[in-house]
């Protein structure tokens, strides 16, 4: 084997996961990251005592890779309450999982999101998906999410008032045009566990992975201009020799570096506000019950994780799936003023994040677990090679490490890089 290291391009979740697995297998690694910090799209900023995630993000505690790759106690996860508060006609209605929160049955039945048969079908959908291993859900018949919901008997009312905002927030797909396979897996994960954020912000997930690498492994501010199977060239003209090259950037950048087929991008906007009084005491995500948006999800993050805001203040986060252009602060205030009145005008604007590539597209027929070993000897990982999720990014990085280990003639057994079993 060459004495040169494996060079991983990109220190997002996939690149860090790959690098950690390779180091655990005894392989020397260099990680080159163009930005000024690790995490890619999963980063957090501190502004005036507030913790601001770069976009409205959560992790799902049912993701197998979260348990496999992290010290969850150290992350100090703070969970949202199951379900959602659906805002419509100037009031909120709690729609929860009665199997996990029996006391919410009455409010869920009364919520104006659809008829009793719609709500019964949610329970049936939950039961059906929980009977099947998640990996099998990714192999089922595929149509769009909208078609799948219609086939399951859901009315237009519940689709417009509940599913568009729910799926829009999680999968950045308010049009419900993505694969039902991806939707089925996410709905299963929501049924099995909690939506949560680390007390220190979503960036703590990336930081914990990076901390498992020796000091100096990750080199920040190193933008890569081109790659070959045995080297990378940085923007400043330096050539770095490698025994293997892994491109672990987000999809569009990987396309440019590797000449891959185009990766569709789903955009998102996010506006963070500081408020002296919380507009709601809920620990649920608040959904736009009209399905029109453009703000489809709101969260009072300080209700869920008090550490997100300084004492006596509150952090209100508005998510705009599909909207990354325009005056997002004004757009969000205008819509939320219709929910909570003039108090919204007194909120302090903290930051706006515009994310042109929030997630890769997952149009049907959607085939996850795409090859991470390219025919020319280079490797690639990221959520565009698996499911568009934290789970997908982490799993993609770990299975890419296994492929690299095989190419180097090393042990790729579970003891080396872990079992390559998707969920």
Tab-separated table of N, CA and C in Angstrom, residues 245 280 373 394:
chain	number	residue	atom	x	y	z
A	245	UNK	N	-8.689	8.862	-3.332
A	245	UNK	CA	-9.340	10.168	-3.233
A	245	UNK	C	-10.840	9.956	-3.067
A	280	UNK	N	-45.779	31.165	21.444
A	280	UNK	CA	-46.471	29.950	21.860
A	280	UNK	C	-45.566	29.229	22.852
A	373	UNK	N	-17.932	3.779	-5.281
A	373	UNK	CA	-16.659	3.497	-5.951
A	373	UNK	C	-16.855	3.722	-7.442
A	394	UNK	N	-24.336	10.073	6.780
A	394	UNK	CA	-23.460	9.313	7.672
A	394	UNK	C	-23.227	7.896	7.151
